[in-house]
Short mmCIF file of C-alpha atoms and ligand atoms in Angstrom, two decimals:
data_model
loop_
_atom_site.label_atom_id
_atom_site.label_comp_id
_atom_site.label_asym_id
_atom_site.label_seq_id
_atom_site.Cartn_x
_atom_site.Cartn_y
_atom_site.Cartn_z
CA UNK Q 1 65.15 18.60 37.04
CA UNK Q 2 62.96 15.54 37.13
CA UNK Q 3 60.19 15.38 34.61
CA UNK Q 4 56.78 14.83 36.07
CA UNK Q 5 55.59 11.53 34.74
CA UNK Q 6 51.87 11.04 34.75
CA UNK Q 7 51.43 7.49 35.93
CA UNK Q 8 47.71 7.70 36.62
CA UNK Q 9 45.67 5.45 34.34
CA UNK Q 10 44.09 7.47 31.58
CA UNK Q 11 40.81 5.71 32.25
CA UNK Q 12 39.85 4.42 35.66
CA UNK Q 13 36.53 2.64 35.89
CA UNK Q 14 35.28 1.62 39.31
CA UNK Q 15 32.16 -0.36 40.11
CA UNK Q 16 30.53 0.58 36.86
CA UNK Q 17 27.04 -0.70 36.25
CA UNK Q 18 24.57 -0.01 33.53
CA UNK Q 19 21.00 -1.17 33.13
CA UNK Q 20 18.31 -0.48 30.57
CA UNK Q 21 14.77 -0.08 31.84
CA UNK Q 22 12.19 -1.41 29.48
CA UNK Q 23 8.51 -1.84 30.23
CA UNK Q 24 9.16 -1.97 33.96
CA UNK Q 25 11.81 -4.68 33.69
CA UNK Q 26 15.41 -3.85 34.44
CA UNK Q 27 17.91 -5.34 32.08
CA UNK Q 28 21.33 -5.19 33.71
CA UNK Q 29 24.04 -5.17 31.07
CA UNK Q 30 27.16 -4.32 33.06
CA UNK Q 31 27.55 -4.75 36.77
CA UNK Q 32 30.27 -3.71 39.13
CA UNK Q 33 32.97 -3.49 36.51
CA UNK Q 34 36.48 -2.36 37.43
CA UNK Q 35 38.99 -1.49 34.75
CA UNK Q 36 42.06 0.71 34.68
CA UNK Q 37 43.72 1.55 31.39
CA UNK Q 38 47.29 2.87 31.56
CA UNK Q 39 48.30 5.65 29.20
CA UNK Q 40 49.53 4.32 25.90
CA UNK Q 41 48.11 0.84 26.31
CA UNK Q 42 46.54 -1.06 23.44
CA UNK Q 43 43.63 -2.76 25.19
CA UNK Q 44 41.45 -5.22 23.31
CA UNK Q 45 38.05 -6.31 24.58
CA UNK Q 46 36.58 -9.59 23.37
CA UNK Q 47 33.38 -11.30 24.37
CA UNK Q 48 30.20 -12.82 23.07
CA UNK Q 49 27.70 -10.82 21.15
CA UNK Q 50 25.39 -8.84 23.42
CA UNK Q 51 27.67 -8.97 26.44
CA UNK Q 52 27.99 -5.20 26.56
CA UNK Q 53 31.22 -4.34 24.75
CA UNK Q 54 29.70 -1.57 22.68
CA UNK Q 55 27.79 -0.38 25.69
CA UNK Q 56 31.04 0.05 27.60
CA UNK Q 57 32.49 2.18 24.81
CA UNK Q 58 29.28 4.20 24.64
CA UNK Q 59 29.60 4.94 28.35
CA UNK Q 60 33.18 6.07 27.89
CA UNK Q 61 32.32 8.50 25.12
CA UNK Q 62 29.20 9.75 26.85
CA UNK Q 63 26.54 8.24 24.61
CA UNK Q 64 25.15 6.15 27.47
CA UNK Q 65 24.69 7.06 31.14
CA UNK Q 66 25.98 4.55 33.70
CA UNK Q 67 23.53 3.67 36.43
CA UNK Q 68 26.24 3.31 39.04
CA UNK Q 69 29.95 3.49 39.71
CA UNK Q 70 32.47 5.97 38.43
CA UNK Q 71 34.50 6.62 35.33
CA UNK Q 72 37.54 8.81 35.95
CA UNK Q 73 39.37 10.22 32.98
CA UNK Q 74 42.84 11.68 33.40
CA UNK Q 75 42.94 13.29 30.04
CA UNK Q 76 44.96 16.33 29.11
CA UNK Q 77 43.44 19.44 30.61
CA UNK Q 78 41.51 21.54 28.12
CA UNK Q 79 41.18 18.71 25.64
CA UNK Q 80 37.84 19.28 23.93
CA UNK Q 81 37.43 15.75 22.67
CA UNK Q 82 39.35 13.38 24.93
CA UNK Q 83 37.92 10.36 23.11
CA UNK Q 84 37.81 9.55 19.44
CA UNK Q 85 35.44 6.84 18.30
CA UNK Q 86 35.61 4.64 15.23
CA UNK Q 87 32.33 2.87 14.57
CA UNK Q 88 31.92 -0.56 13.05
CA UNK Q 89 30.01 0.92 10.10
CA UNK Q 90 32.23 3.88 9.27
CA UNK Q 91 29.31 6.33 9.65
CA UNK Q 92 30.77 8.92 7.37
CA UNK Q 93 28.50 11.83 6.63
CA UNK Q 94 27.50 11.28 3.03
CA UNK Q 95 26.96 14.95 2.20
CA UNK Q 96 30.51 15.92 3.10
CA UNK Q 97 33.53 15.36 0.94
CA UNK Q 98 36.02 12.93 2.48
CA UNK Q 99 38.31 15.73 3.67
CA UNK Q 100 35.40 17.51 5.36
CA UNK Q 101 34.40 14.28 7.06
CA UNK Q 102 37.86 14.09 8.56
CA UNK Q 103 37.65 17.76 9.58
CA UNK Q 104 34.24 17.21 11.22
CA UNK Q 105 35.42 16.94 14.82
CA UNK Q 106 37.62 20.04 14.46
CA UNK Q 107 34.67 22.34 13.94
CA UNK Q 108 34.18 24.53 16.97
CA UNK Q 109 37.82 24.10 17.96
CA UNK Q 110 38.69 27.66 16.99
CA UNK Q 111 40.61 26.66 13.88
CA UNK Q 112 39.77 28.41 10.64
CA UNK Q 113 38.25 26.39 7.83
CA UNK Q 114 41.55 26.40 5.94
CA UNK Q 115 43.40 25.17 9.02
CA UNK Q 116 40.85 22.44 9.61
CA UNK Q 117 41.16 21.29 6.02
CA UNK Q 118 44.94 21.32 6.20
CA UNK Q 119 44.86 19.23 9.36
CA UNK Q 120 42.34 16.85 7.77
CA UNK Q 121 44.49 16.48 4.66
CA UNK Q 122 47.45 15.68 6.89
CA UNK Q 123 45.45 12.99 8.70
CA UNK Q 124 44.30 11.52 5.40
CA UNK Q 125 47.89 11.27 4.24
CA UNK Q 126 48.71 9.65 7.59
CA UNK Q 127 46.23 6.84 6.93
CA UNK Q 128 47.40 6.52 3.33
CA UNK Q 129 44.55 8.25 1.55
CA UNK Q 130 46.19 11.54 0.58
CA UNK Q 131 44.57 11.54 -2.86
CA UNK Q 132 40.99 10.83 -1.89
CA UNK Q 133 40.08 13.98 0.06
CA UNK Q 134 37.99 15.35 -2.79
CA UNK Q 135 35.77 12.30 -3.17
CA UNK Q 136 32.33 11.71 -1.77
CA UNK Q 137 32.10 8.90 0.79
CA UNK Q 138 29.97 6.73 -1.50
CA UNK Q 139 32.89 6.61 -3.91
CA UNK Q 140 35.08 4.74 -1.40
CA UNK Q 141 35.58 1.06 -0.72
CA UNK Q 142 34.76 -0.38 2.68
CA UNK Q 143 38.41 -0.42 3.71
CA UNK Q 144 38.92 3.16 2.57
CA UNK Q 145 35.85 4.25 4.50
CA UNK Q 146 37.26 2.75 7.69
CA UNK Q 147 40.55 4.54 7.12
CA UNK Q 148 38.67 7.80 6.74
CA UNK Q 149 36.77 7.02 9.90
CA UNK Q 150 40.08 6.41 11.68
CA UNK Q 151 41.49 9.67 10.30
CA UNK Q 152 38.38 11.50 11.53
CA UNK Q 153 38.86 10.10 15.03
CA UNK Q 154 42.59 10.88 15.04
CA UNK Q 155 42.12 14.41 13.68
CA UNK Q 156 40.74 15.67 16.99
CA UNK Q 157 43.93 14.39 18.65
CA UNK Q 158 42.10 12.44 21.35
CA UNK Q 159 43.79 10.96 24.39
CA UNK Q 160 42.04 7.68 23.82
CA UNK Q 161 40.99 6.04 20.60
CA UNK Q 162 37.90 3.87 20.95
CA UNK Q 163 37.30 1.37 18.18
CA UNK Q 164 34.18 -0.79 18.02
CA UNK Q 165 34.78 -3.75 15.72
CA UNK Q 166 36.18 -1.36 13.14
CA UNK Q 167 37.41 -4.01 10.73
CA UNK Q 168 34.80 -6.72 11.15
CA UNK Q 169 32.97 -5.96 7.93
CA UNK Q 170 36.12 -6.22 5.81
CA UNK Q 171 37.72 -9.11 3.97
CA UNK Q 172 40.74 -10.81 5.57
CA UNK Q 173 43.24 -9.17 3.27
CA UNK Q 174 42.02 -5.64 3.87
CA UNK Q 175 41.58 -6.36 7.55
CA UNK Q 176 45.14 -7.48 8.05
CA UNK Q 177 46.38 -4.48 6.09
CA UNK Q 178 44.45 -2.18 8.38
CA UNK Q 179 45.65 -4.01 11.48
CA UNK Q 180 49.23 -3.34 10.44
CA UNK Q 181 48.34 0.24 9.69
CA UNK Q 182 46.73 0.67 13.09
CA UNK Q 183 49.79 -0.73 14.85
CA UNK Q 184 51.95 1.76 13.00
CA UNK Q 185 49.56 4.61 13.89
CA UNK Q 186 49.60 3.63 17.51
CA UNK Q 187 53.36 3.30 17.61
CA UNK Q 188 53.77 6.73 16.05
CA UNK Q 189 51.16 8.57 18.10
CA UNK Q 190 51.45 6.67 21.37
CA UNK Q 191 47.68 6.88 21.76
CA UNK Q 192 45.82 4.73 24.21
CA UNK Q 193 43.56 2.44 22.21
CA UNK Q 194 40.53 0.49 23.37
CA UNK Q 195 39.56 -1.91 20.65
CA UNK Q 196 36.56 -4.22 20.56
CA UNK Q 197 36.56 -7.28 18.37
CA UNK Q 198 35.04 -10.71 17.87
CA UNK Q 199 38.14 -11.95 16.18
CA UNK Q 200 40.62 -13.65 18.53
CA UNK Q 201 43.47 -13.55 16.00
CA UNK Q 202 42.93 -9.86 15.56
CA UNK Q 203 42.90 -9.43 19.33
CA UNK Q 204 46.24 -11.11 19.91
CA UNK Q 205 47.85 -9.39 16.94
CA UNK Q 206 46.99 -5.95 18.22
CA UNK Q 207 46.81 -6.10 21.99
CA UNK Q 208 49.12 -5.28 24.84
CA UNK Q 209 46.35 -6.70 26.98
CA UNK Q 210 43.17 -8.59 26.17
CA UNK Q 211 40.20 -8.72 28.48
CA UNK Q 212 37.34 -11.15 28.10
CA UNK Q 213 33.91 -9.83 28.96
CA UNK Q 214 31.44 -12.57 29.82
CA UNK Q 215 28.30 -13.32 31.70
CA UNK Q 216 25.00 -11.66 32.22
CA UNK Q 217 25.47 -9.04 33.53
CA UNK Q 218 28.83 -8.69 31.87
CA UNK Q 219 32.03 -8.63 33.88
CA UNK Q 220 35.70 -9.22 33.24
CA UNK Q 221 36.09 -12.98 33.15
CA UNK Q 222 39.68 -13.28 32.04
CA UNK Q 223 42.61 -11.08 31.28
CA UNK Q 224 45.79 -11.71 29.33
CA UNK Q 225 48.90 -9.58 28.85
CA UNK Q 226 50.69 -10.07 25.55
CA UNK Q 227 54.23 -8.81 25.32
CA UNK Q 228 55.32 -10.27 22.02
CA UNK Q 229 57.58 -7.79 20.20
CA UNK Q 230 56.16 -5.27 17.76
CA UNK Q 231 55.53 -5.08 14.92
CA UNK Q 232 53.75 -8.34 15.47
CA UNK Q 233 54.26 -11.31 13.20
CA UNK Q 234 51.03 -13.23 12.74
CA UNK Q 235 52.84 -16.59 12.95
CA UNK Q 236 54.55 -15.72 16.25
CA UNK Q 237 54.12 -18.81 18.52
CA UNK Q 238 53.48 -16.53 21.49
CA UNK Q 239 50.46 -15.12 19.68
CA UNK Q 240 49.20 -18.55 18.67
CA UNK Q 241 49.48 -19.62 22.28
CA UNK Q 242 47.67 -16.52 23.49
CA UNK Q 243 44.90 -17.12 20.96
CA UNK Q 244 44.50 -20.71 22.13
CA UNK Q 245 44.22 -19.58 25.73
CA UNK Q 246 41.61 -16.94 24.89
CA UNK Q 247 39.56 -19.38 22.84
CA UNK Q 248 39.46 -21.87 25.69
CA UNK Q 249 38.53 -19.12 28.18
CA UNK Q 250 35.74 -17.91 25.93
CA UNK Q 251 34.24 -21.35 25.39
CA UNK Q 252 34.59 -22.22 29.09
CA UNK Q 253 32.80 -19.00 30.07
CA UNK Q 254 29.98 -19.59 27.67
CA UNK Q 255 29.66 -23.23 28.80
CA UNK Q 256 29.29 -22.00 32.40
CA UNK Q 257 26.25 -19.91 31.50
CA UNK Z 1 19.71 6.31 -31.58
CA UNK Z 2 17.15 5.25 -28.98
CA UNK Z 3 17.01 8.83 -27.76
CA UNK Z 4 16.38 10.18 -31.27
CA UNK Z 5 13.73 7.54 -31.81
CA UNK Z 6 11.83 8.39 -28.68
CA UNK Z 7 12.13 12.13 -29.35
CA UNK Z 8 10.66 11.60 -32.80
CA UNK Z 9 7.86 9.55 -31.32
CA UNK Z 10 7.11 12.20 -28.72
CA UNK Z 11 7.05 14.90 -31.39
CA UNK Z 12 4.75 12.80 -33.54
CA UNK Z 13 2.43 12.25 -30.60
CA UNK Z 14 2.24 15.96 -29.90
CA UNK Z 15 1.63 16.74 -33.57
CA UNK Z 16 -1.18 14.20 -33.66
CA UNK Z 17 -2.70 15.72 -30.55
CA UNK Z 18 -2.56 19.23 -32.01
CA UNK Z 19 -3.98 17.97 -35.32
CA UNK Z 20 -6.89 16.33 -33.53
CA UNK Z 21 -7.49 19.47 -31.51
CA UNK Z 22 -7.33 21.61 -34.69
CA UNK Z 23 -9.77 19.30 -36.46
CA UNK Z 24 -12.49 19.31 -33.82
CA UNK Z 25 -13.51 23.00 -34.19
CA UNK Z 26 -12.54 23.19 -37.90
CA UNK Z 27 -14.82 20.31 -38.81
CA UNK Z 28 -17.60 21.94 -36.87
CA UNK Z 29 -17.69 19.16 -34.29
CA UNK Z 30 -17.24 21.74 -31.56
CA UNK Z 31 -18.16 25.40 -31.55
CA UNK Z 32 -14.83 27.30 -32.04
CA UNK Z 33 -15.94 29.74 -29.36
CA UNK Z 34 -15.90 26.84 -26.89
CA UNK Z 35 -12.65 25.33 -28.12
CA UNK Z 36 -10.34 27.58 -30.15
CA UNK Z 37 -8.17 25.71 -32.67
CA UNK Z 38 -4.49 25.79 -31.72
CA UNK Z 39 -3.59 27.71 -34.90
CA UNK Z 40 -5.34 30.78 -33.49
CA UNK Z 41 -3.30 30.76 -30.29
CA UNK Z 42 -0.08 32.44 -31.55
CA UNK Z 43 -2.06 35.41 -32.87
CA UNK Z 44 -3.90 35.74 -29.58
CA UNK Z 45 -0.60 35.54 -27.74
CA UNK Z 46 0.97 38.27 -29.88
CA UNK Z 47 -2.02 40.50 -29.30
CA UNK Z 48 -1.82 40.05 -25.52
CA UNK Z 49 1.87 40.76 -25.76
CA UNK Z 50 1.49 43.92 -27.80
CA UNK Z 51 -1.20 45.23 -25.47
CA UNK Z 52 1.30 44.73 -22.63
CA UNK Z 53 -1.30 42.67 -20.79
CA UNK Z 54 0.68 39.45 -20.87
CA UNK Z 55 3.91 40.74 -19.30
CA UNK Z 56 1.95 42.53 -16.62
CA UNK Z 57 -0.20 39.53 -15.73
CA UNK Z 58 2.79 37.18 -15.74
CA UNK Z 59 4.91 39.54 -13.64
CA UNK Z 60 2.24 39.94 -11.02
CA UNK Z 61 1.45 36.21 -10.90
CA UNK Z 62 5.13 35.41 -10.63
CA UNK Z 63 5.53 37.76 -7.73
CA UNK Z 64 2.57 36.13 -5.94
CA UNK Z 65 3.99 32.74 -6.75
CA UNK Z 66 7.51 33.43 -5.56
CA UNK Z 67 6.51 35.28 -2.41
CA UNK Z 68 3.73 32.85 -1.50
CA UNK Z 69 5.86 29.80 -2.18
CA UNK Z 70 8.81 31.16 -0.23
CA UNK Z 71 6.64 32.13 2.72
CA UNK Z 72 4.71 28.85 2.77
CA UNK Z 73 7.73 26.63 2.17
CA UNK Z 74 9.82 28.65 4.65
CA UNK Z 75 7.21 28.27 7.37
CA UNK Z 76 6.75 24.61 6.47
CA UNK Z 77 10.45 23.89 6.72
CA UNK Z 78 10.86 25.88 9.94
CA UNK Z 79 7.92 24.35 11.79
CA UNK Z 80 8.58 20.93 10.26
CA UNK Z 81 12.12 21.01 11.65
CA UNK Z 82 10.86 22.02 15.09
CA UNK Z 83 8.22 19.34 15.07
CA UNK Z 84 10.63 16.70 13.77
CA UNK Z 85 13.28 17.58 16.35
CA UNK Z 86 11.26 18.10 19.49
CA UNK Z 87 8.70 15.55 20.60
CA UNK Z 88 7.04 17.96 23.05
CA UNK Z 89 6.52 20.46 20.24
CA UNK Z 90 4.97 17.76 18.10
CA UNK Z 91 2.77 16.59 20.96
CA UNK Z 92 1.62 20.09 21.76
CA UNK Z 93 0.69 20.81 18.16
CA UNK Z 94 -0.71 17.38 17.27
CA UNK Z 95 -4.37 18.29 17.60
CA UNK Z 96 -3.95 21.75 16.12
CA UNK Z 97 -2.44 20.06 13.08
CA UNK Z 98 -5.31 17.58 12.94
CA UNK Z 99 -7.79 20.40 13.09
CA UNK Z 100 -6.25 22.68 10.48
CA UNK Z 101 -4.65 20.27 8.06
CA UNK Z 102 -7.83 18.95 6.39
CA UNK Z 103 -9.05 22.47 5.54
CA UNK Z 104 -8.47 22.93 1.81
CA UNK Z 105 -6.43 25.98 0.85
CA UNK Z 106 -9.37 27.42 -1.07
CA UNK Z 107 -11.54 27.40 2.01
CA UNK Z 108 -9.32 30.22 3.27
CA UNK Z 109 -10.36 32.50 0.40
CA UNK Z 110 -13.15 34.24 2.33
CA UNK Z 111 -10.78 35.08 5.16
CA UNK Z 112 -8.03 36.04 2.77
CA UNK Z 113 -10.34 38.61 1.22
CA UNK Z 114 -11.69 39.84 4.54
CA UNK Z 115 -8.21 40.20 6.04
CA UNK Z 116 -6.26 41.44 3.07
CA UNK Z 117 -8.87 42.68 0.59
CA UNK Z 118 -8.59 41.88 -3.11
CA UNK Z 119 -4.87 42.53 -2.90
CA UNK Z 120 -1.68 40.69 -3.81
CA UNK Z 121 -1.24 39.84 -0.13
CA UNK Z 122 -4.47 37.82 -0.26
CA UNK Z 123 -3.10 35.75 -3.14
CA UNK Z 124 0.20 35.30 -1.33
CA UNK Z 125 -1.66 34.13 1.75
CA UNK Z 126 -3.65 31.51 -0.14
CA UNK Z 127 -0.60 30.24 -2.01
CA UNK Z 128 1.38 30.06 1.22
CA UNK Z 129 -1.30 28.01 2.94
CA UNK Z 130 -1.57 25.78 -0.12
CA UNK Z 131 2.08 24.77 0.07
CA UNK Z 132 2.64 24.97 3.81
CA UNK Z 133 1.28 21.56 4.75
CA UNK Z 134 3.06 19.69 1.99
CA UNK Z 135 6.41 21.11 2.99
CA UNK Z 136 5.66 20.83 6.70
CA UNK Z 137 4.92 17.11 6.55
CA UNK Z 138 7.76 16.39 4.15
CA UNK Z 139 10.20 18.14 6.46
CA UNK Z 140 8.87 16.60 9.65
CA UNK Z 141 9.01 13.13 8.11
CA UNK Z 142 12.48 13.67 6.69
CA UNK Z 143 13.86 14.84 10.04
CA UNK Z 144 12.15 12.00 11.86
CA UNK Z 145 13.65 9.57 9.36
CA UNK Z 146 17.25 10.65 9.85
CA UNK Z 147 19.36 7.73 10.99
CA UNK Z 148 19.91 7.93 14.77
CA UNK Z 149 23.39 6.59 14.18
CA UNK Z 150 24.37 9.77 12.36
CA UNK Z 151 23.15 11.89 15.25
CA UNK Z 152 25.38 9.77 17.49
CA UNK Z 153 28.37 10.67 15.35
CA UNK Z 154 27.80 14.33 16.18
CA UNK Z 155 27.38 13.51 19.86
CA UNK Z 156 30.51 11.36 19.90
CA UNK Z 157 32.48 14.34 18.59
CA UNK Z 158 31.10 16.59 21.29
CA UNK Z 159 28.36 18.35 19.30
CA UNK Z 160 25.47 18.02 21.69
CA UNK Z 161 23.42 21.19 21.42
CA UNK Z 162 20.16 21.06 19.44
CA UNK Z 163 21.58 23.72 17.13
CA UNK Z 164 24.66 21.62 16.34
CA UNK Z 165 22.48 18.56 15.85
CA UNK Z 166 20.32 20.52 13.43
CA UNK Z 167 23.02 22.15 11.36
CA UNK Z 168 25.58 19.36 11.32
CA UNK Z 169 23.34 16.35 10.89
CA UNK Z 170 19.58 16.74 10.70
CA UNK Z 171 19.31 19.46 8.09
CA UNK Z 172 21.80 18.02 5.60
CA UNK Z 173 20.56 14.48 6.13
CA UNK Z 174 16.93 15.55 5.72
CA UNK Z 175 17.55 17.71 2.67
CA UNK Z 176 16.61 15.05 0.09
CA UNK Z 177 13.22 14.53 1.72
CA UNK Z 178 12.61 18.24 2.19
CA UNK Z 179 13.38 18.89 -1.48
CA UNK Z 180 10.85 16.29 -2.57
CA UNK Z 181 8.24 18.20 -0.59
CA UNK Z 182 9.31 21.52 -2.05
CA UNK Z 183 9.11 20.15 -5.57
CA UNK Z 184 5.56 18.98 -4.99
CA UNK Z 185 4.84 22.41 -3.56
CA UNK Z 186 6.14 24.02 -6.76
CA UNK Z 187 3.23 22.48 -8.68
CA UNK Z 188 0.71 22.98 -5.90
CA UNK Z 189 1.56 26.67 -5.76
CA UNK Z 190 0.54 27.22 -9.39
CA UNK Z 191 -2.89 25.83 -8.63
CA UNK Z 192 -3.10 28.18 -5.72
CA UNK Z 193 -2.06 31.11 -7.94
CA UNK Z 194 -4.96 30.55 -10.29
CA UNK Z 195 -7.37 29.95 -7.46
CA UNK Z 196 -6.28 33.08 -5.63
CA UNK Z 197 -6.40 35.28 -8.72
CA UNK Z 198 -9.73 34.03 -9.95
CA UNK Z 199 -11.16 36.09 -7.13
CA UNK Z 200 -9.87 39.21 -8.75
CA UNK Z 201 -6.32 39.76 -7.59
CA UNK Z 202 -4.62 40.90 -10.83
CA UNK Z 203 -2.55 38.26 -12.55
CA UNK Z 204 -2.80 35.36 -14.94
CA UNK Z 205 -5.83 33.84 -13.22
CA UNK Z 206 -7.72 37.14 -13.18
CA UNK Z 207 -6.96 37.72 -16.85
CA UNK Z 208 -8.26 34.23 -17.67
CA UNK Z 209 -11.53 34.92 -15.88
CA UNK Z 210 -11.89 38.22 -17.72
CA UNK Z 211 -11.26 36.55 -21.06
CA UNK Z 212 -13.65 33.71 -20.37
CA UNK Z 213 -16.46 36.08 -19.45
CA UNK Z 214 -15.99 37.58 -22.94
CA UNK Z 215 -15.82 34.06 -24.42
CA UNK Z 216 -12.28 34.87 -25.65
CA UNK Z 217 -11.30 31.28 -25.20
CA UNK Z 218 -8.16 31.70 -27.30
CA UNK Z 219 -6.84 34.08 -24.63
CA UNK Z 220 -7.76 31.60 -21.92
CA UNK Z 221 -5.70 28.99 -23.72
CA UNK Z 222 -2.79 31.43 -24.06
CA UNK Z 223 -2.64 31.72 -20.29
CA UNK Z 224 -3.13 28.03 -19.71
CA UNK Z 225 -0.10 27.36 -21.87
CA UNK Z 226 1.75 30.22 -20.22
CA UNK Z 227 1.29 28.53 -16.88
CA UNK Z 228 2.37 25.20 -18.25
CA UNK Z 229 5.52 26.84 -19.61
CA UNK Z 230 6.28 28.70 -16.39
CA UNK Z 231 5.73 25.60 -14.32
CA UNK Z 232 7.97 23.63 -16.66
CA UNK Z 233 10.63 26.30 -16.35
CA UNK Z 234 10.52 26.39 -12.56
CA UNK Z 235 10.41 22.63 -12.27
CA UNK Z 236 13.42 22.17 -14.57
CA UNK Z 237 15.36 24.83 -12.73
CA UNK Z 238 14.44 23.19 -9.44
CA UNK Z 239 15.45 19.75 -10.63
CA UNK Z 240 18.81 21.19 -11.67
CA UNK Z 241 19.22 22.82 -8.26
CA UNK Z 242 18.18 19.59 -6.55
CA UNK Z 243 20.70 17.62 -8.58
CA UNK Z 244 23.42 20.03 -7.55
CA UNK Z 245 22.46 20.05 -3.87
CA UNK Z 246 22.28 16.26 -3.79
CA UNK Z 247 25.38 15.66 -5.92
CA UNK Z 248 26.86 13.78 -2.98
CA UNK Z 249 24.45 10.92 -3.46
CA UNK Z 250 25.31 7.82 -5.40
N1 ATP P 1 19.25 1.23 23.80
C1 ATP P 1 19.11 0.02 24.35
N2 ATP P 1 18.02 -0.31 25.05
C2 ATP P 1 17.90 -1.51 25.60
N3 ATP P 1 18.80 -2.49 25.52
C3 ATP P 1 19.92 -2.24 24.83
C4 ATP P 1 20.14 -0.97 24.21
N4 ATP P 1 21.34 -1.01 23.59
C5 ATP P 1 21.83 -2.24 23.82
N5 ATP P 1 20.99 -2.99 24.56
C6 ATP P 1 21.23 -4.36 25.02
O1 ATP P 1 22.41 -4.35 25.75
C7 ATP P 1 23.13 -5.55 25.54
C8 ATP P 1 24.55 -5.25 25.20
O2 ATP P 1 24.60 -4.62 23.94
P1 ATP P 1 25.98 -4.25 23.26
O3 ATP P 1 25.65 -3.55 21.99
O4 ATP P 1 26.83 -3.54 24.23
O5 ATP P 1 26.59 -5.69 22.96
P2 ATP P 1 27.97 -6.05 22.29
O6 ATP P 1 28.76 -6.79 23.30
O7 ATP P 1 28.58 -4.85 21.68
O8 ATP P 1 27.49 -7.07 21.17
P3 ATP P 1 28.02 -7.23 19.66
O9 ATP P 1 29.28 -7.99 19.78
O10 ATP P 1 26.95 -8.04 19.02
O11 ATP P 1 28.19 -5.87 19.08
C9 ATP P 1 22.38 -6.31 24.46
O12 ATP P 1 21.70 -7.37 25.07
C10 ATP P 1 21.44 -5.32 23.89
O13 ATP P 1 20.26 -5.94 23.51
MG1 MG P 2 28.81 -4.18 19.70
#
């Protein structure tokens, strides 16, 4: 018996536009954007500050209303939280212990408190913080906070993991550690990831595909598939080459404006 | 060592203050009927105690205090949350608030007596009004001041109802600010207790008025110190509670 393979993209964006109205003027941020994300892809979005990368993620998770176009999600039926979001500033809830921060998204899922905690503890162990569940968020380092934030997003078992510059506030050493960690997490869970960053090296290290958002209003200006083997080695010539290409695209796009 | 030093200094300061106070009436600088020397206070206290007047007055004042404070603070928190959460509610009540807020709590005494009579409920009413506004504004401000980003976290995880927003984010995030208001209210409520009871509702304030009309100033001082002690007790207990509730903060 043939297994039914779901080949539909998990996210299918067509003709998406978004504008903010302010004082009678219309500020168009995204216009006529098409983007399909296959299940299991690690997609990285790069682009200049203010081009609308965060806005795109906010649309996907329902924090912003598009003004036109369509976003089709082919997520698992009955999934309560198809998207998990990791913010740039971890945004942990300071009044909850670390384990209860991770359990946050599970509330209202029908699990008992003990089950939620158990699941949260499991996720914490998964991101390498098994011992820190009993701490308050202010007792964590920046890198630990981002791991907790990742565990919180993963705990709800989303179809798609959205990450908005999650490592940008961290030092290089911690950042690279977390990049490796994220690759492992993605390999083990097979989650679709949409990852926003300013850092080209980070982009090529992580991505199956990089898209460059540019222009005003923002649109997809360039796209690059990266099929270097995983786990990625940072000195891989294919990655260096990809990074060079992306840098030239980015500077060309900004020179055009 | 520093701690012992400052404790000694504080004790010395208090002793000097009591000595000065003792000297004024003793040296005939002030009529002892107008200012009783502190050495007469313990005897007056024991007498009030043995007559059973003190426990009764304190118990009835405490019940006014606790009920009035709970009612006023409860209303303040409830309406403050509504007003902080919902702009239309705030807009609709803006002018009502402007109209009622400047009226001092004591200005409600005539109505308190007309509506409730010289009864405990009148005292409760005045105390409740006295603390309501403090807690209301503290709560409204605290809710308004909650970081929008935290509310987004709840939304991003699918908690979009006002109730979820309130219980998961706004209330816990606003708790520090609300508690500051409640602590201020703790002190304000004692003032309201005296004010309310001076009009005859039995309690510490009423007993003070009685004593002062008989020029038993030592008894007046007994109750003044009683109130200081009770306030100190409540405030310390509240600070401990606050510390526990906010133990998550750095
Ligand atoms: N609530 C809002 N109202 C009006 N304009 C907004 C709002 N949020 C964002 N913008 C504008 O939309 C544009 C895109 O913002 P967005 O946060 O998506 O940029 P970004 O690509 O994520 O930038 P960065 O890399 O700096 O995070 C910016 O010009 C910003 O000023
Ligand atoms: Mg952004």
